[in-house]
Amino acid sequence: IPPDLSSNHVHDHVRVGDNLRVKAPSGHFHIDPDASVPVVLIGGGIGITPMMSMLRWCVANQPQRLVHFYYGLRNSDEHAFKAQLEELAASHPALRLHVVYSRPTSADLVGRDYQHAGHVDVELLLRTLPHGRHQFYVCGPPAMMQTLVPALAEWGVPVADIHYEAFGPASVKLPGVESSPMPVVIGVEVKFQRSGRTLTWDGKDASLLDFAERHGIEVESGCRSGGCGSCETRLLQGTVQYEHEPDHDVAAGHCLLCVGRPAASLVLEA
């Protein structure tokens, strides 16, 4: 989808009285309500969006809970929620705001527009977080997810205290957490019943979603990382395998195409 196509369509064409198809929130990426544990919210780029939701919930429901908020981006040209964050930090003493610019412009001032130069990494957290247990929540682009999340575990943060949502097709591997390598299966048939297509899985694609799209079969999709459930499809026959357990709770008799591969011949409703 070209940039801005979806949002522009909503602004320019959706009117009062139009029918829209919506889905309820899903997945496991939500804040632990235990107010006794300080929370660390880390957002990169537009991965700040779920962090803002968690922050607003804490401010409204647990105003005394310590919240350390880290926001990494390039510079003020991309600084979303700037006024809102500054207002919340000024009015809520329990909020510690850390804005990190990797490429500040000549007009950006440290202390006014941002607090740190560089990236949100473990070294920064070591310098700025107090000693003790924290619950970490991370959402950002693949480069952040692939480096920061494993680094938290290597630092010694218990895996149970590390919560993350990959923005885009990020692959996050935590040290000490074993994954189950998927057996290589090639040459099995995959039938897309509604589309009337039967194709042979050749193993060239990372997922059934990529496989379908390569052959011109339209499938609804969203995050492409097993979190949103947009690509959930009824599995009429066969078995789908996952290298990592999806974050989305897959309904019985269904599968997620974006992170699944065939373990045998398949018949899919798509």
PDB file of C-alpha atoms in Angstrom:
ATOM      1  CA  ILE A   1       0.000   0.000   0.000  1.00  0.00           C
ATOM      2  CA  PRO A   2       1.518   3.393  -0.941  1.00  0.00           C
ATOM      3  CA  PRO A   3       2.312   5.705   2.016  1.00  0.00           C
ATOM      4  CA  ASP A   4      -0.694   7.568   3.436  1.00  0.00           C
ATOM      5  CA  LEU A   5      -3.230   5.739   1.246  1.00  0.00           C
ATOM      6  CA  SER A   6      -5.222   4.283   4.148  1.00  0.00           C
ATOM      7  CA  SER A   7      -5.305   7.398   6.332  1.00  0.00           C
ATOM      8  CA  ASN A   8      -6.021   9.694   3.396  1.00  0.00           C
ATOM      9  CA  HIS A   9      -8.891   7.455   2.310  1.00  0.00           C
ATOM     10  CA  VAL A  10     -10.431   7.624   5.789  1.00  0.00           C
ATOM     11  CA  HIS A  11     -10.076  11.411   5.968  1.00  0.00           C
ATOM     12  CA  ASP A  12     -11.270  12.103   2.427  1.00  0.00           C
ATOM     13  CA  HIS A  13     -13.967   9.508   1.801  1.00  0.00           C
ATOM     14  CA  VAL A  14     -15.416   8.013   5.001  1.00  0.00           C
ATOM     15  CA  ARG A  15     -18.576   9.791   6.096  1.00  0.00           C
ATOM     16  CA  VAL A  16     -21.048   9.562   8.952  1.00  0.00           C
ATOM     17  CA  GLY A  17     -23.348   6.626   8.273  1.00  0.00           C
ATOM     18  CA  ASP A  18     -20.767   4.562   6.365  1.00  0.00           C
ATOM     19  CA  ASN A  19     -20.328   0.955   7.478  1.00  0.00           C
ATOM     20  CA  LEU A  20     -16.817  -0.028   8.538  1.00  0.00           C
ATOM     21  CA  ARG A  21     -15.523  -3.468   9.450  1.00  0.00           C
ATOM     22  CA  VAL A  22     -13.574  -3.399  12.719  1.00  0.00           C
ATOM     23  CA  LYS A  23     -12.012  -5.993  14.994  1.00  0.00           C
ATOM     24  CA  ALA A  24     -11.628  -6.021  18.741  1.00  0.00           C
ATOM     25  CA  PRO A  25      -8.089  -5.704  20.163  1.00  0.00           C
ATOM     26  CA  SER A  26      -6.247  -8.995  20.505  1.00  0.00           C
ATOM     27  CA  GLY A  27      -2.849 -10.368  21.442  1.00  0.00           C
ATOM     28  CA  HIS A  28      -0.915 -10.386  24.683  1.00  0.00           C
ATOM     29  CA  PHE A  29       0.871  -7.033  24.443  1.00  0.00           C
ATOM     30  CA  HIS A  30      -0.833  -5.162  27.270  1.00  0.00           C
ATOM     31  CA  ILE A  31       0.431  -3.757  30.543  1.00  0.00           C
ATOM     32  CA  ASP A  32       0.599  -5.753  33.775  1.00  0.00           C
ATOM     33  CA  PRO A  33      -1.664  -3.959  36.287  1.00  0.00           C
ATOM     34  CA  ASP A  34       0.652  -4.707  39.256  1.00  0.00           C
ATOM     35  CA  ALA A  35       1.336  -1.137  40.388  1.00  0.00           C
ATOM     36  CA  SER A  36       4.110  -2.232  42.742  1.00  0.00           C
ATOM     37  CA  VAL A  37       6.462  -2.897  39.811  1.00  0.00           C
ATOM     38  CA  PRO A  38       7.818   0.177  37.969  1.00  0.00           C
ATOM     39  CA  VAL A  39       7.251   0.054  34.232  1.00  0.00           C
ATOM     40  CA  VAL A  40       9.658   0.880  31.401  1.00  0.00           C
ATOM     41  CA  LEU A  41       7.966   1.816  28.121  1.00  0.00           C
ATOM     42  CA  ILE A  42      10.270   1.885  25.080  1.00  0.00           C
ATOM     43  CA  GLY A  43       9.003   3.014  21.692  1.00  0.00           C
ATOM     44  CA  GLY A  44      10.906   3.448  18.442  1.00  0.00           C
ATOM     45  CA  GLY A  45       9.489   5.597  15.647  1.00  0.00           C
ATOM     46  CA  ILE A  46       5.748   5.015  15.315  1.00  0.00           C
ATOM     47  CA  GLY A  47       6.145   2.088  17.704  1.00  0.00           C
ATOM     48  CA  ILE A  48       5.373   4.755  20.267  1.00  0.00           C
ATOM     49  CA  THR A  49       1.641   4.271  19.591  1.00  0.00           C
ATOM     50  CA  PRO A  50       0.962   1.346  21.985  1.00  0.00           C
ATOM     51  CA  MET A  51       3.290   2.985  24.520  1.00  0.00           C
ATOM     52  CA  MET A  52       1.103   6.077  24.580  1.00  0.00           C
ATOM     53  CA  SER A  53      -1.925   3.882  25.273  1.00  0.00           C
ATOM     54  CA  MET A  54      -0.148   2.182  28.203  1.00  0.00           C
ATOM     55  CA  LEU A  55       1.138   5.509  29.511  1.00  0.00           C
ATOM     56  CA  ARG A  56      -2.292   7.113  29.455  1.00  0.00           C
ATOM     57  CA  TRP A  57      -3.741   4.076  31.246  1.00  0.00           C
ATOM     58  CA  CYS A  58      -1.109   4.344  33.982  1.00  0.00           C
ATOM     59  CA  VAL A  59      -1.653   8.078  34.396  1.00  0.00           C
ATOM     60  CA  ALA A  60      -5.422   7.621  34.642  1.00  0.00           C
ATOM     61  CA  ASN A  61      -5.540   4.490  36.808  1.00  0.00           C
ATOM     62  CA  GLN A  62      -2.206   4.315  38.653  1.00  0.00           C
ATOM     63  CA  PRO A  63      -0.885   7.895  38.874  1.00  0.00           C
ATOM     64  CA  GLN A  64       1.640   6.980  41.596  1.00  0.00           C
ATOM     65  CA  ARG A  65       3.222   4.136  39.596  1.00  0.00           C
ATOM     66  CA  LEU A  66       6.735   4.911  38.377  1.00  0.00           C
ATOM     67  CA  VAL A  67       6.874   4.989  34.580  1.00  0.00           C
ATOM     68  CA  HIS A  68      10.153   5.368  32.692  1.00  0.00           C
ATOM     69  CA  PHE A  69       9.313   6.345  29.125  1.00  0.00           C
ATOM     70  CA  TYR A  70      11.981   6.056  26.387  1.00  0.00           C
ATOM     71  CA  TYR A  71      11.245   7.283  22.880  1.00  0.00           C
ATOM     72  CA  GLY A  72      13.842   6.790  20.145  1.00  0.00           C
ATOM     73  CA  LEU A  73      13.630   8.583  16.797  1.00  0.00           C
ATOM     74  CA  ARG A  74      15.795  10.549  14.409  1.00  0.00           C
ATOM     75  CA  ASN A  75      14.935  14.173  15.210  1.00  0.00           C
ATOM     76  CA  SER A  76      12.163  16.713  15.812  1.00  0.00           C
ATOM     77  CA  ASP A  77      10.829  16.285  12.271  1.00  0.00           C
ATOM     78  CA  GLU A  78       9.531  12.853  13.354  1.00  0.00           C
ATOM     79  CA  HIS A  79       8.661  13.647  16.980  1.00  0.00           C
ATOM     80  CA  ALA A  80       5.106  12.370  17.454  1.00  0.00           C
ATOM     81  CA  PHE A  81       3.098  13.258  20.580  1.00  0.00           C
ATOM     82  CA  LYS A  82       5.729  15.856  21.555  1.00  0.00           C
ATOM     83  CA  ALA A  83       3.379  18.307  23.244  1.00  0.00           C
ATOM     84  CA  GLN A  84       1.360  15.567  24.942  1.00  0.00           C
ATOM     85  CA  LEU A  85       4.453  13.861  26.360  1.00  0.00           C
ATOM     86  CA  GLU A  86       5.910  17.107  27.653  1.00  0.00           C
ATOM     87  CA  GLU A  87       2.602  18.034  29.285  1.00  0.00           C
ATOM     88  CA  LEU A  88       2.286  14.617  30.943  1.00  0.00           C
ATOM     89  CA  ALA A  89       5.875  14.749  32.190  1.00  0.00           C
ATOM     90  CA  ALA A  90       5.321  18.219  33.664  1.00  0.00           C
ATOM     91  CA  SER A  91       2.087  17.288  35.428  1.00  0.00           C
ATOM     92  CA  HIS A  92       2.929  13.772  36.670  1.00  0.00           C
ATOM     93  CA  PRO A  93       6.018  13.467  38.901  1.00  0.00           C
ATOM     94  CA  ALA A  94       5.993   9.653  38.608  1.00  0.00           C
ATOM     95  CA  LEU A  95       6.737   9.867  34.857  1.00  0.00           C
ATOM     96  CA  ARG A  96      10.401   9.949  33.800  1.00  0.00           C
ATOM     97  CA  LEU A  97      10.654  11.016  30.157  1.00  0.00           C
ATOM     98  CA  HIS A  98      13.703  10.151  28.022  1.00  0.00           C
ATOM     99  CA  VAL A  99      13.574  11.284  24.382  1.00  0.00           C
ATOM    100  CA  VAL A 100      16.494  10.029  22.297  1.00  0.00           C
ATOM    101  CA  TYR A 101      17.453  11.573  18.932  1.00  0.00           C
ATOM    102  CA  SER A 102      19.831   9.612  16.699  1.00  0.00           C
ATOM    103  CA  ARG A 103      20.248  12.426  14.133  1.00  0.00           C
ATOM    104  CA  PRO A 104      19.294  15.752  15.737  1.00  0.00           C
ATOM    105  CA  THR A 105      18.990  18.709  13.364  1.00  0.00           C
ATOM    106  CA  SER A 106      20.849  21.960  13.890  1.00  0.00           C
ATOM    107  CA  ALA A 107      17.658  23.441  15.339  1.00  0.00           C
ATOM    108  CA  ASP A 108      17.139  20.661  17.906  1.00  0.00           C
ATOM    109  CA  LEU A 109      18.260  21.520  21.430  1.00  0.00           C
ATOM    110  CA  VAL A 110      19.248  18.935  23.994  1.00  0.00           C
ATOM    111  CA  GLY A 111      17.251  19.486  27.163  1.00  0.00           C
ATOM    112  CA  ARG A 112      14.433  21.118  25.238  1.00  0.00           C
ATOM    113  CA  ASP A 113      13.590  18.783  22.340  1.00  0.00           C
ATOM    114  CA  TYR A 114      15.423  15.656  23.529  1.00  0.00           C
ATOM    115  CA  GLN A 115      17.360  14.390  26.518  1.00  0.00           C
ATOM    116  CA  HIS A 116      19.866  11.992  24.922  1.00  0.00           C
ATOM    117  CA  ALA A 117      21.702  11.580  21.623  1.00  0.00           C
ATOM    118  CA  GLY A 118      22.182   8.162  20.047  1.00  0.00           C
ATOM    119  CA  HIS A 119      19.865   5.180  20.421  1.00  0.00           C
ATOM    120  CA  VAL A 120      17.788   3.513  23.112  1.00  0.00           C
ATOM    121  CA  ASP A 121      20.131   0.737  24.203  1.00  0.00           C
ATOM    122  CA  VAL A 122      21.089  -1.124  27.371  1.00  0.00           C
ATOM    123  CA  GLU A 123      23.927   1.313  28.069  1.00  0.00           C
ATOM    124  CA  LEU A 124      21.413   4.159  28.247  1.00  0.00           C
ATOM    125  CA  LEU A 125      19.128   2.124  30.481  1.00  0.00           C
ATOM    126  CA  LEU A 126      22.050   1.318  32.804  1.00  0.00           C
ATOM    127  CA  ARG A 127      22.807   5.017  33.185  1.00  0.00           C
ATOM    128  CA  THR A 128      19.272   6.206  33.731  1.00  0.00           C
ATOM    129  CA  LEU A 129      17.231   3.458  35.413  1.00  0.00           C
ATOM    130  CA  PRO A 130      17.346   2.988  39.190  1.00  0.00           C
ATOM    131  CA  HIS A 131      18.379  -0.386  40.563  1.00  0.00           C
ATOM    132  CA  GLY A 132      15.608  -2.946  41.029  1.00  0.00           C
ATOM    133  CA  ARG A 133      12.980  -4.880  39.147  1.00  0.00           C
ATOM    134  CA  HIS A 134      11.113  -3.321  36.213  1.00  0.00           C
ATOM    135  CA  GLN A 135       8.585  -4.543  33.676  1.00  0.00           C
ATOM    136  CA  PHE A 136       9.837  -3.731  30.152  1.00  0.00           C
ATOM    137  CA  TYR A 137       7.555  -3.093  27.173  1.00  0.00           C
ATOM    138  CA  VAL A 138       9.185  -2.569  23.766  1.00  0.00           C
ATOM    139  CA  CYS A 139       7.746  -1.780  20.339  1.00  0.00           C
ATOM    140  CA  GLY A 140       9.671  -0.436  17.382  1.00  0.00           C
ATOM    141  CA  PRO A 141      11.263  -1.131  14.002  1.00  0.00           C
ATOM    142  CA  PRO A 142      13.117  -4.387  13.301  1.00  0.00           C
ATOM    143  CA  ALA A 143      16.583  -2.985  14.067  1.00  0.00           C
ATOM    144  CA  MET A 144      15.496  -1.968  17.565  1.00  0.00           C
ATOM    145  CA  MET A 145      13.660  -5.194  18.271  1.00  0.00           C
ATOM    146  CA  GLN A 146      16.463  -7.454  17.066  1.00  0.00           C
ATOM    147  CA  THR A 147      19.093  -5.711  19.211  1.00  0.00           C
ATOM    148  CA  LEU A 148      17.424  -4.283  22.297  1.00  0.00           C
ATOM    149  CA  VAL A 149      15.113  -7.131  23.282  1.00  0.00           C
ATOM    150  CA  PRO A 150      17.840  -9.830  23.353  1.00  0.00           C
ATOM    151  CA  ALA A 151      20.180  -7.339  25.066  1.00  0.00           C
ATOM    152  CA  LEU A 152      17.686  -6.935  27.914  1.00  0.00           C
ATOM    153  CA  ALA A 153      17.767 -10.678  28.539  1.00  0.00           C
ATOM    154  CA  GLU A 154      21.555 -10.746  28.338  1.00  0.00           C
ATOM    155  CA  TRP A 155      21.645  -7.892  30.863  1.00  0.00           C
ATOM    156  CA  GLY A 156      19.835 -10.177  33.280  1.00  0.00           C
ATOM    157  CA  VAL A 157      16.223  -9.050  32.979  1.00  0.00           C
ATOM    158  CA  PRO A 158      13.977 -12.111  33.524  1.00  0.00           C
ATOM    159  CA  VAL A 159      12.253 -13.154  30.302  1.00  0.00           C
ATOM    160  CA  ALA A 160       8.899 -12.917  32.113  1.00  0.00           C
ATOM    161  CA  ASP A 161       9.534  -9.180  32.581  1.00  0.00           C
ATOM    162  CA  ILE A 162      10.254  -8.511  28.888  1.00  0.00           C
ATOM    163  CA  HIS A 163       7.176  -7.807  26.784  1.00  0.00           C
ATOM    164  CA  TYR A 164       7.415  -6.767  23.156  1.00  0.00           C
ATOM    165  CA  GLU A 165       5.508  -6.426  19.938  1.00  0.00           C
ATOM    166  CA  ALA A 166       7.359  -6.519  16.646  1.00  0.00           C
ATOM    167  CA  PHE A 167       6.467  -3.600  14.385  1.00  0.00           C
ATOM    168  CA  GLY A 168       6.710  -5.185  10.973  1.00  0.00           C
ATOM    169  CA  PRO A 169       8.327  -8.559  10.230  1.00  0.00           C
ATOM    170  CA  ALA A 170      10.957  -8.332  12.964  1.00  0.00           C
ATOM    171  CA  SER A 171      12.483 -11.559  14.194  1.00  0.00           C
ATOM    172  CA  VAL A 172      13.229 -11.417  17.916  1.00  0.00           C
ATOM    173  CA  LYS A 173      15.166 -14.239  19.561  1.00  0.00           C
ATOM    174  CA  LEU A 174      15.660 -14.190  23.312  1.00  0.00           C
ATOM    175  CA  PRO A 175      18.745 -15.942  24.670  1.00  0.00           C
ATOM    176  CA  GLY A 176      17.875 -19.011  26.686  1.00  0.00           C
ATOM    177  CA  VAL A 177      14.486 -19.368  24.993  1.00  0.00           C
ATOM    178  CA  GLU A 178      14.549 -22.371  22.739  1.00  0.00           C
ATOM    179  CA  SER A 179      12.611 -22.371  19.495  1.00  0.00           C
ATOM    180  CA  SER A 180      11.517 -25.452  17.639  1.00  0.00           C
ATOM    181  CA  PRO A 181      13.120 -25.547  14.187  1.00  0.00           C
ATOM    182  CA  MET A 182      10.509 -26.349  11.596  1.00  0.00           C
ATOM    183  CA  PRO A 183      11.113 -29.475   9.517  1.00  0.00           C
ATOM    184  CA  VAL A 184      11.758 -28.696   5.872  1.00  0.00           C
ATOM    185  CA  VAL A 185       8.665 -29.700   3.911  1.00  0.00           C
ATOM    186  CA  ILE A 186       8.690 -29.298   0.133  1.00  0.00           C
ATOM    187  CA  GLY A 187       6.431 -30.540  -2.630  1.00  0.00           C
ATOM    188  CA  VAL A 188       3.132 -30.652  -0.740  1.00  0.00           C
ATOM    189  CA  GLU A 189      -0.057 -29.232  -2.206  1.00  0.00           C
ATOM    190  CA  VAL A 190      -1.706 -26.140  -0.745  1.00  0.00           C
ATOM    191  CA  LYS A 191      -5.289 -25.630  -1.854  1.00  0.00           C
ATOM    192  CA  PHE A 192      -6.906 -22.209  -1.442  1.00  0.00           C
ATOM    193  CA  GLN A 193     -10.535 -23.248  -1.581  1.00  0.00           C
ATOM    194  CA  ARG A 194     -12.284 -19.900  -1.965  1.00  0.00           C
ATOM    195  CA  SER A 195      -9.765 -18.752  -4.581  1.00  0.00           C
ATOM    196  CA  GLY A 196     -10.018 -22.043  -6.457  1.00  0.00           C
ATOM    197  CA  ARG A 197      -6.235 -22.458  -6.654  1.00  0.00           C
ATOM    198  CA  THR A 198      -4.107 -25.497  -5.819  1.00  0.00           C
ATOM    199  CA  LEU A 199      -0.375 -24.814  -5.689  1.00  0.00           C
ATOM    200  CA  THR A 200       2.738 -26.752  -4.772  1.00  0.00           C
ATOM    201  CA  TRP A 201       4.713 -25.487  -1.771  1.00  0.00           C
ATOM    202  CA  ASP A 202       8.305 -25.157  -2.962  1.00  0.00           C
ATOM    203  CA  GLY A 203       9.836 -23.783   0.226  1.00  0.00           C
ATOM    204  CA  LYS A 204      10.927 -20.503  -1.369  1.00  0.00           C
ATOM    205  CA  ASP A 205       8.714 -18.361   0.888  1.00  0.00           C
ATOM    206  CA  ALA A 206       9.082 -17.560   4.570  1.00  0.00           C
ATOM    207  CA  SER A 207       5.373 -18.028   5.224  1.00  0.00           C
ATOM    208  CA  LEU A 208       2.077 -19.084   3.711  1.00  0.00           C
ATOM    209  CA  LEU A 209       1.139 -15.414   3.431  1.00  0.00           C
ATOM    210  CA  ASP A 210       4.198 -14.680   1.280  1.00  0.00           C
ATOM    211  CA  PHE A 211       3.432 -17.809  -0.727  1.00  0.00           C
ATOM    212  CA  ALA A 212      -0.153 -16.706  -1.363  1.00  0.00           C
ATOM    213  CA  GLU A 213       0.828 -13.164  -2.320  1.00  0.00           C
ATOM    214  CA  ARG A 214       3.557 -14.387  -4.688  1.00  0.00           C
ATOM    215  CA  HIS A 215       0.878 -16.311  -6.571  1.00  0.00           C
ATOM    216  CA  GLY A 216      -1.604 -13.438  -6.671  1.00  0.00           C
ATOM    217  CA  ILE A 217      -3.974 -14.723  -3.991  1.00  0.00           C
ATOM    218  CA  GLU A 218      -5.402 -11.900  -1.912  1.00  0.00           C
ATOM    219  CA  VAL A 219      -5.366 -12.480   1.854  1.00  0.00           C
ATOM    220  CA  GLU A 220      -6.092  -9.934   4.552  1.00  0.00           C
ATOM    221  CA  SER A 221      -3.007  -9.189   6.603  1.00  0.00           C
ATOM    222  CA  GLY A 222      -1.679  -6.705   9.106  1.00  0.00           C
ATOM    223  CA  CYS A 223       1.378  -6.959  11.324  1.00  0.00           C
ATOM    224  CA  ARG A 224       2.932  -9.948   9.496  1.00  0.00           C
ATOM    225  CA  SER A 225       4.481 -11.089  12.788  1.00  0.00           C
ATOM    226  CA  GLY A 226       1.733 -13.233  14.335  1.00  0.00           C
ATOM    227  CA  GLY A 227       0.280 -10.568  16.588  1.00  0.00           C
ATOM    228  CA  CYS A 228      -2.814  -8.984  15.065  1.00  0.00           C
ATOM    229  CA  GLY A 229      -4.658 -12.026  13.699  1.00  0.00           C
ATOM    230  CA  SER A 230      -5.741 -10.284  10.484  1.00  0.00           C
ATOM    231  CA  CYS A 231      -4.574 -13.200   8.341  1.00  0.00           C
ATOM    232  CA  GLU A 232      -6.272 -15.872  10.476  1.00  0.00           C
ATOM    233  CA  THR A 233      -7.751 -18.413   8.071  1.00  0.00           C
ATOM    234  CA  ARG A 234      -9.861 -21.530   8.562  1.00  0.00           C
ATOM    235  CA  LEU A 235      -7.759 -24.674   8.198  1.00  0.00           C
ATOM    236  CA  LEU A 236      -9.962 -27.235   6.460  1.00  0.00           C
ATOM    237  CA  GLN A 237      -7.359 -29.965   6.164  1.00  0.00           C
ATOM    238  CA  GLY A 238      -3.737 -30.541   7.132  1.00  0.00           C
ATOM    239  CA  THR A 239      -1.370 -29.072   9.705  1.00  0.00           C
ATOM    240  CA  VAL A 240       0.374 -25.699   9.862  1.00  0.00           C
ATOM    241  CA  GLN A 241       3.622 -25.343  11.827  1.00  0.00           C
ATOM    242  CA  TYR A 242       5.113 -22.293  13.567  1.00  0.00           C
ATOM    243  CA  GLU A 243       8.721 -21.707  14.497  1.00  0.00           C
ATOM    244  CA  HIS A 244       7.573 -19.518  17.405  1.00  0.00           C
ATOM    245  CA  GLU A 245       4.205 -19.577  19.135  1.00  0.00           C
ATOM    246  CA  PRO A 246       2.150 -16.659  17.732  1.00  0.00           C
ATOM    247  CA  ASP A 247       1.205 -13.849  20.068  1.00  0.00           C
ATOM    248  CA  HIS A 248      -2.344 -13.916  18.683  1.00  0.00           C
ATOM    249  CA  ASP A 249      -4.607 -16.581  20.190  1.00  0.00           C
ATOM    250  CA  VAL A 250      -5.473 -18.670  17.141  1.00  0.00           C
ATOM    251  CA  ALA A 251      -9.021 -20.040  17.153  1.00  0.00           C
ATOM    252  CA  ALA A 252      -9.496 -23.799  16.996  1.00  0.00           C
ATOM    253  CA  GLY A 253      -9.468 -25.065  13.422  1.00  0.00           C
ATOM    254  CA  HIS A 254      -7.733 -21.922  12.147  1.00  0.00           C
ATOM    255  CA  CYS A 255      -4.154 -20.884  11.378  1.00  0.00           C
ATOM    256  CA  LEU A 256      -2.084 -17.734  10.909  1.00  0.00           C
ATOM    257  CA  LEU A 257      -0.692 -17.481   7.395  1.00  0.00           C
ATOM    258  CA  CYS A 258       1.881 -14.767   8.160  1.00  0.00           C
ATOM    259  CA  VAL A 259       4.015 -16.952  10.447  1.00  0.00           C
ATOM    260  CA  GLY A 260       2.884 -20.434   9.398  1.00  0.00           C
ATOM    261  CA  ARG A 261       4.240 -22.979   6.950  1.00  0.00           C
ATOM    262  CA  PRO A 262       2.738 -26.292   5.841  1.00  0.00           C
ATOM    263  CA  ALA A 263       3.675 -29.437   7.731  1.00  0.00           C
ATOM    264  CA  ALA A 264       1.710 -31.502   5.191  1.00  0.00           C
ATOM    265  CA  SER A 265      -0.725 -30.945   2.338  1.00  0.00           C
ATOM    266  CA  LEU A 266      -3.237 -28.207   3.220  1.00  0.00           C
ATOM    267  CA  VAL A 267      -6.700 -27.067   2.348  1.00  0.00           C
ATOM    268  CA  LEU A 268      -7.275 -23.452   3.395  1.00  0.00           C
ATOM    269  CA  GLU A 269     -10.533 -21.544   3.247  1.00  0.00           C
ATOM    270  CA  ALA A 270      -8.830 -18.492   1.689  1.00  0.00           C
TER     271      ALA A 270
END
